mmCIF file of C-alpha atoms in Angstrom:
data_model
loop_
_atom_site.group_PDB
_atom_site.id
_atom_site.type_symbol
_atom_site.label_atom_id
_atom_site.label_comp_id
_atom_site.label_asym_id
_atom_site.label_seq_id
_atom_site.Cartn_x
_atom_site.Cartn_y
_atom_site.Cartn_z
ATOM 1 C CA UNK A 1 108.615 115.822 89.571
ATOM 2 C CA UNK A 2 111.524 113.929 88.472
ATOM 3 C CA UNK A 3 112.960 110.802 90.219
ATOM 4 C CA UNK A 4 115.967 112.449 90.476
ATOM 5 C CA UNK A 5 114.565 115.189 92.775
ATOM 6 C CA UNK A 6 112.268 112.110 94.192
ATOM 7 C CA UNK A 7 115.351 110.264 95.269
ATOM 8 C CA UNK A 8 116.747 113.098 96.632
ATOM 9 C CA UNK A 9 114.284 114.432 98.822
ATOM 10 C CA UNK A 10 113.816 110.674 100.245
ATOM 11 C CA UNK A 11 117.460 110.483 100.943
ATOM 12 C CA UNK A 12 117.445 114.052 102.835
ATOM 13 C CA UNK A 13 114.452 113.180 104.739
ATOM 14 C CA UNK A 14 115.922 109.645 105.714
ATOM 15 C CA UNK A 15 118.902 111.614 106.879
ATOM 16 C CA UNK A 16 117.047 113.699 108.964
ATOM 17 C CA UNK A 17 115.109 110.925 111.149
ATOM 18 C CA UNK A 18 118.260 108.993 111.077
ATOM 19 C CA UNK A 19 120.154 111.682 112.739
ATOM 20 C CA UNK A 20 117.244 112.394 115.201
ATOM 21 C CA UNK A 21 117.016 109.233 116.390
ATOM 22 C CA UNK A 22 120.504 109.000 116.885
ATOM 23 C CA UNK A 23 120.346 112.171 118.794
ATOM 24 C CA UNK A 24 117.582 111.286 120.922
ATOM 25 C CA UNK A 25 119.131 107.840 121.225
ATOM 26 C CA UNK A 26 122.268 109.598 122.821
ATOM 27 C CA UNK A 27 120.296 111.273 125.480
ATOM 28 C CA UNK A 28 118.223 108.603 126.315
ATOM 29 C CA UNK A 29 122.004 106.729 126.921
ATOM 30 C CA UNK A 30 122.352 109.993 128.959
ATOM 31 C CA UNK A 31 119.747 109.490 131.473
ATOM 32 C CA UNK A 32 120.405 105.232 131.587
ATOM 33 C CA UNK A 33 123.910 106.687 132.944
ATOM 34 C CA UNK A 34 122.591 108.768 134.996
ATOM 35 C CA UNK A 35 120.155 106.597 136.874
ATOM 36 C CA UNK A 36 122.917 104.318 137.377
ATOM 37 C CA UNK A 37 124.755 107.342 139.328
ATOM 38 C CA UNK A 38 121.953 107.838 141.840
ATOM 39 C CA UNK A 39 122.086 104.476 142.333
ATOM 40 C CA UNK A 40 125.732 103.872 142.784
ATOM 41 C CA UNK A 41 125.640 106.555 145.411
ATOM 42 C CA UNK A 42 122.513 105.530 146.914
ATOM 43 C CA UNK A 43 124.548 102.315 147.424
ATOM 44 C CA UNK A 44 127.304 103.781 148.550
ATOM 45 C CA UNK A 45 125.927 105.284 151.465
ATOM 46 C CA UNK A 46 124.607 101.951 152.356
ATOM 47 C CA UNK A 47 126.863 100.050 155.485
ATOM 48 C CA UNK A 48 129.598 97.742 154.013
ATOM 49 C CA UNK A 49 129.143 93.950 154.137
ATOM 50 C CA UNK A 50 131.427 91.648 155.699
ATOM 51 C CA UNK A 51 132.465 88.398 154.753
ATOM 52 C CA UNK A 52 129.050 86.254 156.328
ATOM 53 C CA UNK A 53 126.586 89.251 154.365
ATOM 54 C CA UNK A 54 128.690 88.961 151.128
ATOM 55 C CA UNK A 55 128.539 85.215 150.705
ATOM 56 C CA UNK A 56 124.780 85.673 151.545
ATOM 57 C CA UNK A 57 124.411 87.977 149.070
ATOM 58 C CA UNK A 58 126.116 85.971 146.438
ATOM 59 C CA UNK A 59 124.662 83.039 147.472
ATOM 60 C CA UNK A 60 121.026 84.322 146.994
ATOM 61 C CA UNK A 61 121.461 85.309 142.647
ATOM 62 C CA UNK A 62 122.131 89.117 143.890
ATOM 63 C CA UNK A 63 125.267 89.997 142.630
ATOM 64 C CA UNK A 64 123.696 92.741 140.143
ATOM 65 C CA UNK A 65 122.172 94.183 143.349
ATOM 66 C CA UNK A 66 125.512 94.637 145.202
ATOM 67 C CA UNK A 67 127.938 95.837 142.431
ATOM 68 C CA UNK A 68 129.567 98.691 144.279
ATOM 69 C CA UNK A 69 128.760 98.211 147.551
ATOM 70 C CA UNK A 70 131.665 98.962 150.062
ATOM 71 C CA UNK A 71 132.911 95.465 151.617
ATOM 72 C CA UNK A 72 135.241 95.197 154.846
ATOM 73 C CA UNK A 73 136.611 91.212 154.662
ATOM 74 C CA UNK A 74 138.792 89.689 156.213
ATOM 75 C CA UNK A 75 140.764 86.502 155.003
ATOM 76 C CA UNK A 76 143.887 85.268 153.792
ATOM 77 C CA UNK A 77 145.334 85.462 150.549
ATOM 78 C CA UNK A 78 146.106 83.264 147.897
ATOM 79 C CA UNK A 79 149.617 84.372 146.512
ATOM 80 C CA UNK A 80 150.252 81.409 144.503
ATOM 81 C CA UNK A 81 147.655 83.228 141.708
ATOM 82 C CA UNK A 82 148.655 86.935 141.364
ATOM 83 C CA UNK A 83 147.873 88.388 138.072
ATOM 84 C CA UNK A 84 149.343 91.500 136.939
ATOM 85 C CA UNK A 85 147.545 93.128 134.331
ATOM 86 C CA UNK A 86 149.174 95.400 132.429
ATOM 87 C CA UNK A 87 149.607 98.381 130.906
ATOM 88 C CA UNK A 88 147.510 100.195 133.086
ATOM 89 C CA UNK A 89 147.963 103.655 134.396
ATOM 90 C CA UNK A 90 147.748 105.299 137.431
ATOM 91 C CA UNK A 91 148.809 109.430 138.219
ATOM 92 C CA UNK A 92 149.884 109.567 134.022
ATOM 93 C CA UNK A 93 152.461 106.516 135.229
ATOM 94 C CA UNK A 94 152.094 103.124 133.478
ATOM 95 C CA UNK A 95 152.263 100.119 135.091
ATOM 96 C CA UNK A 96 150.280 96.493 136.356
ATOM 97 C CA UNK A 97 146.877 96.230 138.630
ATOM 98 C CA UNK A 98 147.789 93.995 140.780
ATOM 99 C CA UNK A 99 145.110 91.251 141.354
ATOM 100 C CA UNK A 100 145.163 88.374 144.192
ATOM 101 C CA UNK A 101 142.532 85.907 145.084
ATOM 102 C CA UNK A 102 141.143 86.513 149.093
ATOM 103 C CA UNK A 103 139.763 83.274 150.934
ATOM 104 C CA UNK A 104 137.180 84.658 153.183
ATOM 105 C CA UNK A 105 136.687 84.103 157.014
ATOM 106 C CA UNK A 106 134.376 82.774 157.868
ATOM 107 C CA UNK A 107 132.783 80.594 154.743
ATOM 108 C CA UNK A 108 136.006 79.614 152.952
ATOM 109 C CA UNK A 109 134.462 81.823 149.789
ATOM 110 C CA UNK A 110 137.204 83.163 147.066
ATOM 111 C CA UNK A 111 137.116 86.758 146.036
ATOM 112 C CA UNK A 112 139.570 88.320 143.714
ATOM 113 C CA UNK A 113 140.917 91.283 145.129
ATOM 114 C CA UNK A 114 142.149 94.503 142.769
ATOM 115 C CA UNK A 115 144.568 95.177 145.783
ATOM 116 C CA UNK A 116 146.305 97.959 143.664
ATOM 117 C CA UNK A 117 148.607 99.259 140.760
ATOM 118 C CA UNK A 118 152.405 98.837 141.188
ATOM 119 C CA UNK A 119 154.735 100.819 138.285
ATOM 120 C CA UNK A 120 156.905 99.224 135.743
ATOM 121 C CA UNK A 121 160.791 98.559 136.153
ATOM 122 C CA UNK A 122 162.645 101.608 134.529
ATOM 123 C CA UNK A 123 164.852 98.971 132.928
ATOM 124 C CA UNK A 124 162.481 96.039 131.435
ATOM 125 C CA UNK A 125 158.928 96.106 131.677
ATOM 126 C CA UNK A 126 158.497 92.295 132.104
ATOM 127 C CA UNK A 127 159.739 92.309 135.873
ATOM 128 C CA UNK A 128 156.888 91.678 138.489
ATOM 129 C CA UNK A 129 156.640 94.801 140.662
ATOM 130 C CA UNK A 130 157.661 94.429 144.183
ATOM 131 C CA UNK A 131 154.329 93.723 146.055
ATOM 132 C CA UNK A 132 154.552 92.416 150.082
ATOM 133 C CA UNK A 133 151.738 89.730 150.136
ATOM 134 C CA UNK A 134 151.242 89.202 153.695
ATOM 135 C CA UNK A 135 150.710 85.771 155.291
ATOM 136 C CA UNK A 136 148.739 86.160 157.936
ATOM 137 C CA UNK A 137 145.056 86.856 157.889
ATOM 138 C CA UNK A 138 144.363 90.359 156.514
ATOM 139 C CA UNK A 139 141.373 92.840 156.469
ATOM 140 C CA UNK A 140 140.455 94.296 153.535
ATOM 141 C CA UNK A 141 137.909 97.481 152.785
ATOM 142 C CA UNK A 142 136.970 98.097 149.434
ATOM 143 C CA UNK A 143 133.824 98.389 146.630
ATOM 144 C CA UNK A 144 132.032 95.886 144.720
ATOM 145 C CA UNK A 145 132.758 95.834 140.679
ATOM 146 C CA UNK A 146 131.932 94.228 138.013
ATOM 147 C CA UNK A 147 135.000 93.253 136.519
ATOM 148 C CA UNK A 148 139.219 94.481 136.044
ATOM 149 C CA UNK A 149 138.446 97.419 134.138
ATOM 150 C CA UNK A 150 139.437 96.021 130.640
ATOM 151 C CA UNK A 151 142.066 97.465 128.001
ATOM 152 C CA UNK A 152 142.821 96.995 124.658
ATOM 153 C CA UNK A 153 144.495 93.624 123.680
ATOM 154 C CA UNK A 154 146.088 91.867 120.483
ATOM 155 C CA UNK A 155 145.480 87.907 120.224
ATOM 156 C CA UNK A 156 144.273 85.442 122.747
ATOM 157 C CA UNK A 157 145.740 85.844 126.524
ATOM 158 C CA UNK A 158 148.772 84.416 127.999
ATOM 159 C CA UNK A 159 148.258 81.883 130.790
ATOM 160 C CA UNK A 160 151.102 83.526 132.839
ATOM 161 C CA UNK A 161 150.954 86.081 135.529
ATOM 162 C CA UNK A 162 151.317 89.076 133.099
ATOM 163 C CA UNK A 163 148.404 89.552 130.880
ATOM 164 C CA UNK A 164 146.315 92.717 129.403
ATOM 165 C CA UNK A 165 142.895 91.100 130.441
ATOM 166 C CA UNK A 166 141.242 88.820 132.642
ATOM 167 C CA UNK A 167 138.212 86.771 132.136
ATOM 168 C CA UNK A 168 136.756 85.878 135.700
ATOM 169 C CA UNK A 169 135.488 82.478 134.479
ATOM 170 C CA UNK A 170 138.154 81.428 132.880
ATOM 171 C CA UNK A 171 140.225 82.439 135.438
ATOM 172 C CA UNK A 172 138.308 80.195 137.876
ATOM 173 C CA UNK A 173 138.644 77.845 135.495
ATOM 174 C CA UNK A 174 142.528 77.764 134.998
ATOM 175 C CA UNK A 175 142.843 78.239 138.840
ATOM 176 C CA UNK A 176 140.315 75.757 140.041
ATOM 177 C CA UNK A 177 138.778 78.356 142.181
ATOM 178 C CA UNK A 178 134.941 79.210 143.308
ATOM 179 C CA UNK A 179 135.878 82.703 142.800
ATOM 180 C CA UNK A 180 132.771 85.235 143.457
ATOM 181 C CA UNK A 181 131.204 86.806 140.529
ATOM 182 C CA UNK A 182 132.381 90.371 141.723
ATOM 183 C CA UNK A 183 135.629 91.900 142.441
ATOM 184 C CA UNK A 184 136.923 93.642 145.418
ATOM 185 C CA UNK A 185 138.510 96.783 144.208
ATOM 186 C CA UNK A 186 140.653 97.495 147.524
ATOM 187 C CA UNK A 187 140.561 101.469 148.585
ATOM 188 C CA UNK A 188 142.670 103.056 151.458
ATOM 189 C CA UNK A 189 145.836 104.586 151.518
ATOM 190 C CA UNK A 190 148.826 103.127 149.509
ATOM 191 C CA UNK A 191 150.263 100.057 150.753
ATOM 192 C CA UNK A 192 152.365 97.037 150.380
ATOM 193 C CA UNK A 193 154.284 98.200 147.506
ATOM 194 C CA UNK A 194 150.596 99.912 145.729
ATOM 195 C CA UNK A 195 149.345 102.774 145.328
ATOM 196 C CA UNK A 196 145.189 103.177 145.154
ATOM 197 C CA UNK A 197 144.391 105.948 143.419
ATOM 198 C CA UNK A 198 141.475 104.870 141.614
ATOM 199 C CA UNK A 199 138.717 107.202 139.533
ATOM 200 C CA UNK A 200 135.833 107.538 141.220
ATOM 201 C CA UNK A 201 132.775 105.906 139.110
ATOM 202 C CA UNK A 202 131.653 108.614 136.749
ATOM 203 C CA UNK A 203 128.423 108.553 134.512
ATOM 204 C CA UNK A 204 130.408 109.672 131.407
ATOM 205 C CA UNK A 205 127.595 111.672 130.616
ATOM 206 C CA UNK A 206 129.103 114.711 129.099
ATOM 207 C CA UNK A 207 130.069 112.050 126.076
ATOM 208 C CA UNK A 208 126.859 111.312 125.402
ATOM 209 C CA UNK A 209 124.988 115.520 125.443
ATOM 210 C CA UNK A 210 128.140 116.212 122.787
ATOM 211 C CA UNK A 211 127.311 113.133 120.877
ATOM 212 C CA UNK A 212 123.585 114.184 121.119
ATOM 213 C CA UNK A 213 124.619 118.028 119.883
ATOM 214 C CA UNK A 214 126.495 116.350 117.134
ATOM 215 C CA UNK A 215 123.935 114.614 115.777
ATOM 216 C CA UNK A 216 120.818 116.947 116.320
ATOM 217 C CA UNK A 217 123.405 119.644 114.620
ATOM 218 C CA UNK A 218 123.548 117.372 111.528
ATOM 219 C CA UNK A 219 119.511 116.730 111.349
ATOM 220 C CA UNK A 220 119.174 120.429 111.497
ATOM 221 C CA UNK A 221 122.188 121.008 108.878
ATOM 222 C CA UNK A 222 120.459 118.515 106.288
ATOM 223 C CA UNK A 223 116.850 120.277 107.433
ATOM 224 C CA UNK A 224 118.399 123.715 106.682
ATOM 225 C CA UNK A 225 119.901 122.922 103.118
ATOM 226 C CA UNK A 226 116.555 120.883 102.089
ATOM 227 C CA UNK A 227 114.769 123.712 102.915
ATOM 228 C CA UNK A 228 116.772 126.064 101.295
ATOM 229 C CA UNK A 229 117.432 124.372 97.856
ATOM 230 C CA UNK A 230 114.126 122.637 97.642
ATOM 231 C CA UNK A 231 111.672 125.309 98.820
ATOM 232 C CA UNK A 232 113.322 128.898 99.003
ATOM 233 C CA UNK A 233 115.825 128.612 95.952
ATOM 234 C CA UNK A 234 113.058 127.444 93.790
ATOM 235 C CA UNK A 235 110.375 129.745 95.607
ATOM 236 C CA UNK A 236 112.677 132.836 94.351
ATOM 237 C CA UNK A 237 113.829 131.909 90.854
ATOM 238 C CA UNK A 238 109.855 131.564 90.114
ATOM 239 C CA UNK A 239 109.308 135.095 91.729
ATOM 240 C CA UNK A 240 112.390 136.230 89.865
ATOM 241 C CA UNK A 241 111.216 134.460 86.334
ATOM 242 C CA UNK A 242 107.744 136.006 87.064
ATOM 243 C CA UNK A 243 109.491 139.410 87.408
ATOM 244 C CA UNK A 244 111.374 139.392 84.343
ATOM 245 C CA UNK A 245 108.348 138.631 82.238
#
């Protein structure tokens, strides 16, 4: 055998384990995502926590345990550090999620508070949105997340109230606020000058089962032409030599 046909046969057969892993790697991303389902709607159904359960939570290490959980707080809000991040879109619109720390009651603890998404001026998209920030003590319902749902972003962040992305730490740190490790995405009807319209948390699983055909399609593409020009071409031109003798 020559190392010509050695080398290829070891690249083929690399190909194919590389693209079955990668397949089975894909589903096994599949069912991660979709454990994470059943438990975002086993926590869903659970009752929501108010402000005294919330700092508990928090207080005990056991934020993992309460991302997206439903919350009903009430507090006052810290206008003075809106942030407005933008580029974000809402309904096909784009526009800013509008973002505003929440000082609980009772506790004192700081929470920042998606309160919504607010559209761009037709005329320059550098004007703040008109948003009512009321003064008095408010109530707020919404669900536990992780973080703003990033987007892409060019360079380092501005410090002003208009950015693409926020970094909850350095946030705190720039503010000089205790903020929470979660975020309060607010739900309800559309308020205030914004609209909450948000997707509901999906597993994204259907990108993972095409990935997964894509790459199991490939192994068996590379199987099928190994087979065929290694073992079945050969195979019949030494049948066919044999007949012509």
């Amino acid at each position: 055998m020559s190392w010509r046909r050695l080398v290829l046969i070891a690249a083929a057969l690399a190909g194919i384990v590389l693209t079955a892993r990668l397949g089975w790697w894909q589903l096994t991303r599949a069912d991660e995502k979709l454990a994470w389902q059943a438990t975002v709607a086993a926590r869903d159904r659970l009752p929501p926590l108010d402000g005294a359960a919330l700092t508990a939570e928090l207080a005990s290490g056991a934020a993992d345990a309460i991302v997206q959980r439903r919350v009903r707080l009430q507090g006052s809000w810290l206008p003075a550090q809106t942030v407005y991040l933008d580029n974000r879109m809402m309904r096909h619109r784009s526009g800013f999620y509008v973002l505003t720390p929440l000082r609980l009651r009772p506790g004192g603890t700081v929470v920042l508070v998606q309160r919504g998404w607010a559209p761009h001026d037709a005329r320059d998209r550098g004007v703040l949105p008109a948003v009512e920030t009321p003064v008095d003590e408010v109530a707020v319902a919404g669900r536990l997340i992780a973080r703003p749902p990033p987007t892409f972003a060019l360079g380092q962040e501005s410090a002003g109230p208009i950015r693409q992305n926020l970094d909850l730490q350095a946030y705190g740190r720039e503010t000089g606020l205790a903020l929470a490790p979660l975020v309060v995405q607010e739900l309800g009807a559309a308020s205030h000058g914004l609209e909450r319209d948000w997707p509901e948390p999906g597993s994204g699983v259907e990108t993972n089962y095409g990935y997964a055909v894509q790459w199991f399609s490939l192994c068996a593409l590379i199987a099928g032409l190994f087979f065929w020009f290694q073992v079945v071409r050969p195979l019949r031109s030494s049948r066919h030599g044999r007949a012509a003798r």
